[in-house]
Amino acid sequence: SFGELDIAGGVRYDMRNFNNDALYTKTGLTGFDRPVQNTTGADYHFSKNEHTYSGLSGSLGLTYNFSSAFSLKANISRGYRAPNVIEITGNGIHPGTNTYQIGDPNFQPEFSLQEDLGGAYTSKYFSGSLSIFNNHIDHYIYNQKLVGANGTDSVIVAGNQTFHFEQGSAHLYGGELSLDVHPISSIHFENSLSVVYGNLENQIAGIEGDSAKYLPFIPPFHGTSELRYTKEFNSTKISNFFIYGQLAYYAAQNRAFLAYNTETPTPGYTLTNVGLGAAFKSQQLGKINASILVANLFDVAYQDHLSRLKYFEPYPNNFTGRNGIYNMGRNVSFKVVFQFDHERKKSAQ
């Protein structure tokens, strides 16, 4: 620290060694595949691999405190990530996403260079922050649908779409904004906005136009507004009470990776969430926290852009004209937490 200026930085070196044996399987008496040593008549999944990945990463950041209420920050950093086991050796069904996933043992580590700027202000009745970032990634690993020679979906196992991991150059940029207005200590009006854009910088052979311009599975513009009231009590029966209402807005995501039908655009939607609760005191049971929470109060039918379930099989009578499984509708939950005071019990004994 130099007066109002704070400087922070660091450097790091990583090395990861990855080894795997070849995998062959046969169907056992239980009907499930099991690994076998004898490869005769067995199904091949992946070969023996040995890799060593290494990389240097670090960051340098500056913060200037204009006052106790206002500060600005700047940071530059280099990131590193080695491919994981699925990205290297994947060759099978992923039941959670209804896909057949294929990896690539020849992948290189990802390296990124990011710059970000931010500011924060805090006062008695208001607090807010704004940050923006710009990130370039080399050897970025992303998921792409595999298409057969005839231009249709490549299906290795019936009922499962086939995806394979690819590497390219990526550009990610965006920002976040948060505002909290609290005219009195018990009322908070909290707002947040976040946006991220992702572009694929390398051109895919045979693809023209914008169908392969955007990175797949990037979240859309998102914002929340929440009005919350809390009350503290100096009582032997109740210690606090809260009630809130929240609007969560998700814009339409039309910046989709359309090539090979890897993903589809997703319409926007707004969800309403509410809740209330209180903390009670009991000599016999200790402190009790009870709450009622309702997510998606108006039972909006929507699909999250990042959900793989929206790519499941079509439903013939789906009135929306869209395929796949939707996210959860109205969900009411009741929660009771008992907090026992062990020290008080011990002293009472």
C-alpha positions as a printed Julia matrix, in Angstrom:
349×3 Matrix{Float64}:
   0.0     0.0     0.0
   1.19    3.51   -0.89
  -1.21    5.95    0.73
  -4.49    5.73   -1.17
  -3.02    3.29   -3.72
  -3.07   -0.45   -3.11
  -1.12   -2.83   -5.35
  -1.59   -6.59   -5.36
  -0.11   -9.25   -7.6
   0.98  -12.81   -7.82
   2.48  -15.42  -10.09
   1.89  -19.15  -10.27
   3.24  -22.12  -12.17
   1.19  -25.29  -12.66
   2.16  -28.72  -13.91
  -0.28  -31.58  -14.35
   0.58  -35.11  -15.4
  -2.25  -37.2   -16.82
  -2.11  -40.95  -17.47
  -4.83  -43.39  -18.39
  -4.94  -46.99  -19.5
  -6.85  -48.15  -22.54
 -10.51  -49.01  -21.9
 -12.36  -51.97  -23.38
 -15.73  -53.13  -22.07
 -18.14  -56.04  -22.37
 -21.72  -56.39  -21.21
 -21.88  -58.47  -18.05
 -24.61  -60.67  -16.59
 -26.24  -57.63  -14.98
 -26.69  -55.95  -18.36
 -24.17  -53.2   -17.59
 -20.84  -52.68  -19.33
 -17.74  -53.56  -17.32
 -14.03  -53.05  -18.1
 -12.13  -56.11  -19.32
  -8.49  -56.96  -19.98
  -9.18  -59.38  -22.82
  -9.95  -57.19  -25.83
 -11.34  -60.0   -28.02
 -14.94  -59.15  -28.86
 -14.87  -56.14  -26.55
 -16.06  -52.6   -27.26
 -13.26  -50.04  -27.61
 -13.65  -46.7   -25.81
 -10.25  -45.02  -25.68
  -6.57  -45.84  -25.91
  -3.73  -45.45  -23.43
  -2.65  -41.81  -23.04
   0.06  -39.9   -21.18
   0.19  -36.11  -21.11
   2.04  -33.45  -19.14
   0.53  -29.96  -19.13
   2.17  -26.87  -17.67
   1.54  -23.16  -17.66
   2.4   -19.83  -16.05
  -0.38  -17.61  -14.72
  -0.47  -14.42  -12.69
  -2.15  -11.09  -12.08
  -1.43   -7.47  -11.21
  -4.1    -5.23   -9.74
  -4.35   -1.6    -8.63
  -6.93    0.0    -6.35
  -7.11    3.75   -5.76
  -9.22    4.84   -2.79
 -10.44    8.37   -3.47
 -12.26    8.28   -0.13
 -13.65    5.77    2.33
 -16.77    5.64    0.14
 -15.37    5.56   -3.41
 -12.66    3.46   -5.08
 -11.54    2.44   -8.56
  -9.84   -0.82   -9.53
  -7.89   -2.07  -12.53
  -6.48   -5.53  -13.09
  -4.66   -7.52  -15.75
  -4.22  -11.27  -15.48
  -3.09  -14.35  -17.37
  -4.99  -17.55  -16.8
  -4.24  -21.21  -17.44
  -6.34  -24.38  -17.49
  -5.36  -27.91  -18.47
  -7.93  -30.06  -20.32
  -9.9   -32.29  -17.98
 -10.41  -36.04  -18.2
 -13.71  -35.84  -20.13
 -12.33  -33.38  -22.67
  -9.39  -35.7   -23.33
 -10.86  -39.2   -23.19
 -14.65  -38.8   -23.39
 -16.24  -41.48  -25.58
 -19.64  -42.49  -24.29
 -23.13  -41.48  -23.19
 -23.64  -38.67  -20.72
 -27.07  -39.59  -19.27
 -27.54  -36.2   -17.59
 -27.46  -34.34  -20.92
 -28.83  -37.01  -23.28
 -25.68  -36.76  -25.4
 -22.9   -39.03  -26.61
 -19.72  -37.12  -25.76
 -16.37  -37.46  -27.6
 -13.09  -35.95  -26.38
  -9.74  -35.32  -28.05
  -6.43  -36.55  -26.55
  -4.47  -33.98  -28.6
  -5.83  -30.9   -26.82
  -3.48  -28.17  -25.57
  -3.98  -26.15  -22.36
  -6.12  -23.01  -22.43
  -4.4   -19.65  -21.85
  -6.22  -16.37  -21.33
  -5.34  -12.7   -21.02
  -7.92  -10.56  -19.24
  -8.22   -6.88  -18.43
 -10.91   -5.55  -16.11
 -11.94   -2.21  -14.63
 -14.3    -1.51  -11.77
 -15.57    1.04   -9.33
 -17.49    0.91   -6.06
 -19.34    3.53   -4.02
 -20.9     3.09   -0.57
 -22.88    5.55    1.52
 -25.44    5.46    4.3
 -28.41    5.11    1.95
 -26.87    3.77   -1.24
 -24.2     1.38   -2.48
 -23.27    0.38   -5.97
 -20.55   -1.15   -8.11
 -19.74   -1.42  -11.8
 -17.18   -3.7   -13.43
 -16.31   -4.53  -17.03
 -13.94   -7.14  -18.44
 -12.29   -8.16  -21.7
 -10.86  -11.65  -22.1
  -9.03  -13.4   -24.96
  -8.56  -17.17  -24.7
  -6.26  -19.29  -26.83
  -7.05  -23.01  -27.33
 -10.54  -22.44  -25.9
 -12.39  -25.76  -25.46
 -16.03  -25.8   -26.46
 -18.69  -28.36  -27.35
 -19.94  -28.82  -30.92
 -22.5   -31.19  -32.38
 -21.12  -33.87  -34.71
 -22.78  -34.1   -38.1
 -22.59  -37.06  -40.46
 -21.43  -37.04  -44.08
 -25.04  -36.63  -45.28
 -25.5   -33.46  -43.21
 -27.79  -35.02  -40.61
 -27.07  -35.61  -36.92
 -24.43  -38.22  -36.23
 -25.99  -40.84  -33.93
 -23.71  -43.43  -32.33
 -26.25  -44.57  -29.73
 -29.94  -44.24  -30.58
 -31.72  -41.46  -28.71
 -28.52  -39.56  -27.94
 -27.15  -36.64  -29.96
 -23.4   -36.8   -30.54
 -21.15  -33.93  -29.46
 -17.39  -33.59  -29.63
 -15.06  -31.1   -27.97
 -13.22  -28.61  -30.19
 -10.5   -25.99  -29.6
 -10.27  -22.47  -31.02
  -9.63  -18.82  -30.18
 -12.33  -17.06  -28.16
 -13.16  -13.51  -27.13
 -15.3   -12.94  -24.04
 -16.35   -9.52  -22.76
 -19.07   -8.06  -20.59
 -19.79   -6.49  -17.25
 -21.84   -6.36  -14.06
 -23.76   -3.59  -12.31
 -25.24   -3.69   -8.81
 -27.27   -1.07   -6.94
 -28.62   -1.27   -3.41
 -30.89    1.5    -2.15
 -31.7     1.39    1.57
 -33.52    4.53    2.77
 -33.82    2.9     6.19
 -31.86    0.0     7.6
 -34.8    -2.43    7.42
 -35.64   -1.85    3.73
 -33.33   -2.81    0.88
 -34.05   -2.41   -2.83
 -31.33   -4.5    -4.49
 -30.75   -4.54   -8.24
 -28.19   -6.28  -10.42
 -27.44   -6.55  -14.13
 -24.95   -8.86  -15.83
 -24.06   -9.45  -19.46
 -21.42  -11.49  -21.25
 -20.74  -11.84  -24.97
 -18.69  -14.64  -26.47
 -17.32  -14.8   -30.0
 -15.43  -17.59  -31.7
 -12.51  -15.93  -33.49
 -11.36  -18.85  -35.63
 -13.3   -19.64  -38.81
 -14.72  -23.15  -39.05
 -14.04  -24.75  -42.43
 -17.09  -24.88  -44.66
 -19.18  -22.53  -42.46
 -20.1   -19.07  -43.71
 -22.09  -16.27  -42.1
 -22.88  -15.89  -38.4
 -24.02  -19.45  -37.66
 -20.62  -20.26  -36.08
 -19.7   -16.74  -34.98
 -20.82  -16.99  -31.36
 -19.57  -19.28  -28.63
 -22.12  -21.92  -27.64
 -23.96  -21.94  -24.32
 -23.35  -18.34  -23.25
 -25.88  -16.97  -20.71
 -28.15  -14.15  -21.89
 -28.43  -10.65  -20.45
 -29.75  -11.09  -16.91
 -31.13   -8.74  -14.28
 -32.76   -9.03  -10.86
 -34.66   -6.58   -8.67
 -35.5    -7.47   -5.09
 -37.37   -5.51   -2.44
 -36.7    -6.89    1.04
 -37.97   -5.86    4.47
 -36.32   -7.13    7.64
 -37.2    -6.37   11.23
 -35.24   -7.14   14.36
 -37.16   -7.7    17.62
 -36.05   -7.42   21.22
 -38.4   -10.13   22.37
 -38.21  -13.41   24.21
 -40.36  -15.09   21.52
 -39.15  -13.77   18.14
 -35.81  -12.31   17.13
 -36.34  -11.26   13.5
 -38.71  -11.27   10.54
 -38.22  -10.88    6.78
 -40.34  -10.68    3.63
 -39.21  -10.14    0.05
 -40.34  -10.05   -3.55
 -38.01  -10.55   -6.5
 -38.2   -10.18  -10.27
 -35.62  -12.09  -12.31
 -35.4   -11.08  -15.96
 -33.64  -13.1   -18.65
 -33.43  -11.6   -22.13
 -33.76  -13.63  -25.29
 -30.51  -15.24  -26.36
 -30.24  -14.97  -30.13
 -26.42  -15.01  -30.23
 -26.4   -18.8   -30.59
 -23.99  -21.24  -32.21
 -26.34  -22.38  -34.97
 -23.85  -24.4   -37.03
 -24.64  -28.13  -37.1
 -27.71  -27.4   -34.93
 -25.37  -27.25  -31.94
 -27.82  -25.0   -30.08
 -30.92  -22.93  -30.76
 -31.98  -19.4   -29.76
 -33.95  -19.13  -26.53
 -36.87  -16.75  -25.85
 -36.66  -14.38  -22.88
 -38.73  -14.69  -19.72
 -39.35  -13.07  -16.34
 -39.75  -14.99  -13.08
 -41.33  -13.77   -9.85
 -40.05  -15.14   -6.54
 -41.4   -14.31   -3.07
 -40.73  -15.4     0.47
 -41.15  -14.66    4.13
 -39.77  -16.05    7.34
 -38.92  -15.43   10.96
 -36.63  -16.62   13.74
 -38.31  -17.79   16.95
 -36.93  -18.54   20.39
 -37.81  -21.56   22.47
 -36.43  -22.63   25.83
 -37.0   -26.28   24.94
 -35.89  -26.3    21.28
 -33.51  -23.35   21.08
 -33.63  -20.98   18.1
 -36.03  -21.92   15.27
 -35.83  -20.41   11.78
 -38.98  -20.92    9.7
 -39.62  -19.7     6.15
 -41.94  -20.12    3.16
 -40.4   -19.56   -0.28
 -42.15  -19.56   -3.65
 -40.07  -19.71   -6.83
 -41.71  -18.91  -10.19
 -44.87  -17.67   -8.5
 -46.87  -17.28  -11.73
 -45.87  -20.7   -13.09
 -44.12  -19.33  -16.19
 -43.23  -21.97  -18.79
 -39.61  -21.31  -19.76
 -36.36  -22.93  -20.83
 -32.97  -21.82  -19.55
 -30.59  -21.2   -22.44
 -27.87  -23.23  -20.67
 -30.14  -26.22  -20.1
 -29.35  -29.32  -22.15
 -32.83  -30.62  -21.38
 -34.26  -28.28  -24.03
 -32.64  -30.54  -26.65
 -34.37  -33.73  -25.57
 -36.83  -35.47  -27.9
 -39.82  -33.45  -29.2
 -43.27  -33.8   -27.73
 -45.99  -34.06  -30.45
 -48.61  -32.12  -28.5
 -46.31  -29.32  -27.28
 -48.38  -26.18  -27.96
 -45.29  -23.91  -27.85
 -43.73  -25.5   -30.92
 -40.47  -25.98  -29.02
 -38.81  -29.28  -28.19
 -37.38  -30.63  -24.98
 -38.06  -30.46  -21.28
 -38.9   -27.17  -19.6
 -37.52  -25.81  -16.35
 -39.39  -26.14  -13.08
 -42.74  -24.4   -12.73
 -44.13  -22.96   -9.52
 -42.23  -24.41   -6.57
 -43.37  -23.84   -2.97
 -40.96  -24.83   -0.22
 -41.28  -24.82    3.55
 -38.14  -24.73    5.64
 -37.65  -25.13    9.39
 -34.19  -25.08   10.98
 -33.6   -25.9    14.63
 -30.48  -24.31   16.14
 -29.56  -25.99   19.41
 -27.54  -24.09   21.99
 -25.17  -26.78   23.24
 -23.35  -24.5    25.66
 -26.61  -23.47   27.31
 -27.72  -27.08   27.61
 -24.38  -28.07   29.09
 -24.46  -25.31   31.71
 -28.04  -26.15   32.6
 -27.02  -29.72   33.33
